[in-house]
Amino acid sequence: MDKADPMREITLKPNAKGEPSWVATKAGMGSGLGGDVFHLHQHATGQSFLETRDELRKLAFNKGFEAGARYQGMSAAEREARIEKQRQAEVLKAEVRRAEAFRQYQRTLAEPNQFLLARGISEQTLAETKSRTDRHGNAVFPHVRADGKFTGFERKKEGPALYSKSERGVYVANPSCAKPERIKVSEGGLDALSLYQMDTPQQRALTLYVSSGGNPAEDTARALRGLASRTGARHVDLVYDRDEAGSRHTEALKQLLAEQAPSLQVADRRDDYKMSEGEDPNDLLQRHQIKPVQASPHREQQAITQQAVAAQQSVVREGIEEIRELGRTM
C-alpha cells in the first residue's frame, strides 16, 4: 500500500467464529478498520458494496455479473423491497428445512439406544433425559433454537456426528429441570449425557446439560441466549474436549457470549473434571467405569472359605467313587 495510506499494515487474526479476518494498524495501533476479505477489498479499492460484490464474484467464478448494475438503477425504496423479498424467501426456505427435519425426527423411536448404552450411558440416565433412536441405530438428539422450538437434530453412532440440513441450535438433555442456575455446554449429545451422569443429583437439580452440536457459532450463541432468558440461568460452564479444537471452541463461544450477552457469567470448567489430554467427557466417564474393584478383607476370607469347602467336597466325591468301585468288583 501507499505510505500515505492510513492502512499501511494489515494484521490477520481469527474472529469469534475462528474465520480469518484483518485489522488495519498504524505504528502498531489499531485504526478502527477491519473485517473480512470483502471489506478489505472495499477499503483498498474504494468501490461500492455492489461493485465489490461483483468484482469478488468475478475472481471466484470467472464470470461477469450484471446484478449490481440492475440494483444501482433502482430507487432506494425499490432496493429495500427487493432485499426484503429475498430475506422472506430465505426465511421460507429455512422453515421448509425445519419442517422436513421435524418429520424425520418424528419417525425415530423412544427406546434405549444401544450405542449410548455401549458407551457407558446408563438406563437410568436415558430414562431421565431426552434422546431417541432412528432405524439405523443412531442416537438422535433434538436441537432447539432461541425461542425454544425444534430446529433440527444431531445423530450419532460410531464416527463423526451428523446433523439435519436445518439450522442448528442446542440440544438440552434434561429440559424438565425446573429452576436451573447453570448451563453446562459440551460439544455433542453423548458428552452432555456423560456430564449429567457424572454429576451428583444435587448438581443435576440446578443444571441444564447442553451440547452445541460441534463448532459453536452464531446459531449456538443465539440458542444459548434464548435458553438463559427463558430459564433464568445466569452461569454458562463450558466443558469441551481437552484438545486443541476444544480450546478453540471454548474461546470462540466465550467471545461470542461476551459480545452478545455480557450479563451471563461464562467460564471454562474443563479443569473441574480433570480430563486427561485428548479426552472428552465420555472418555472420562468410561475411564471411571473400568476402575478395578478392590477386594475387601471380608470378601477375601469368603473366597478362602469357599475354596476350602470345594476341596472337602472333592475328597468326599473321591471316597464315594472308591466305594462304588469296590462294590462292582465283589
mmCIF file of N, CA, C and O in Angstrom, residues 159 161 269:
data_model
loop_
_atom_site.group_PDB
_atom_site.id
_atom_site.type_symbol
_atom_site.label_atom_id
_atom_site.label_comp_id
_atom_site.label_asym_id
_atom_site.label_seq_id
_atom_site.Cartn_x
_atom_site.Cartn_y
_atom_site.Cartn_z
ATOM 1 N N GLY A 159 -18.190 -42.978 14.705
ATOM 2 C CA GLY A 159 -17.746 -41.975 13.743
ATOM 3 C C GLY A 159 -18.265 -40.589 14.089
ATOM 4 O O GLY A 159 -18.922 -40.382 15.118
ATOM 5 N N ALA A 161 -20.384 -37.115 14.329
ATOM 6 C CA ALA A 161 -21.820 -36.844 14.408
ATOM 7 C C ALA A 161 -22.313 -36.250 13.088
ATOM 8 O O ALA A 161 -21.570 -35.570 12.369
ATOM 9 N N ARG A 269 -14.737 -24.766 32.345
ATOM 10 C CA ARG A 269 -14.785 -25.630 33.518
ATOM 11 C C ARG A 269 -14.162 -27.007 33.271
ATOM 12 O O ARG A 269 -14.420 -27.956 34.018
#
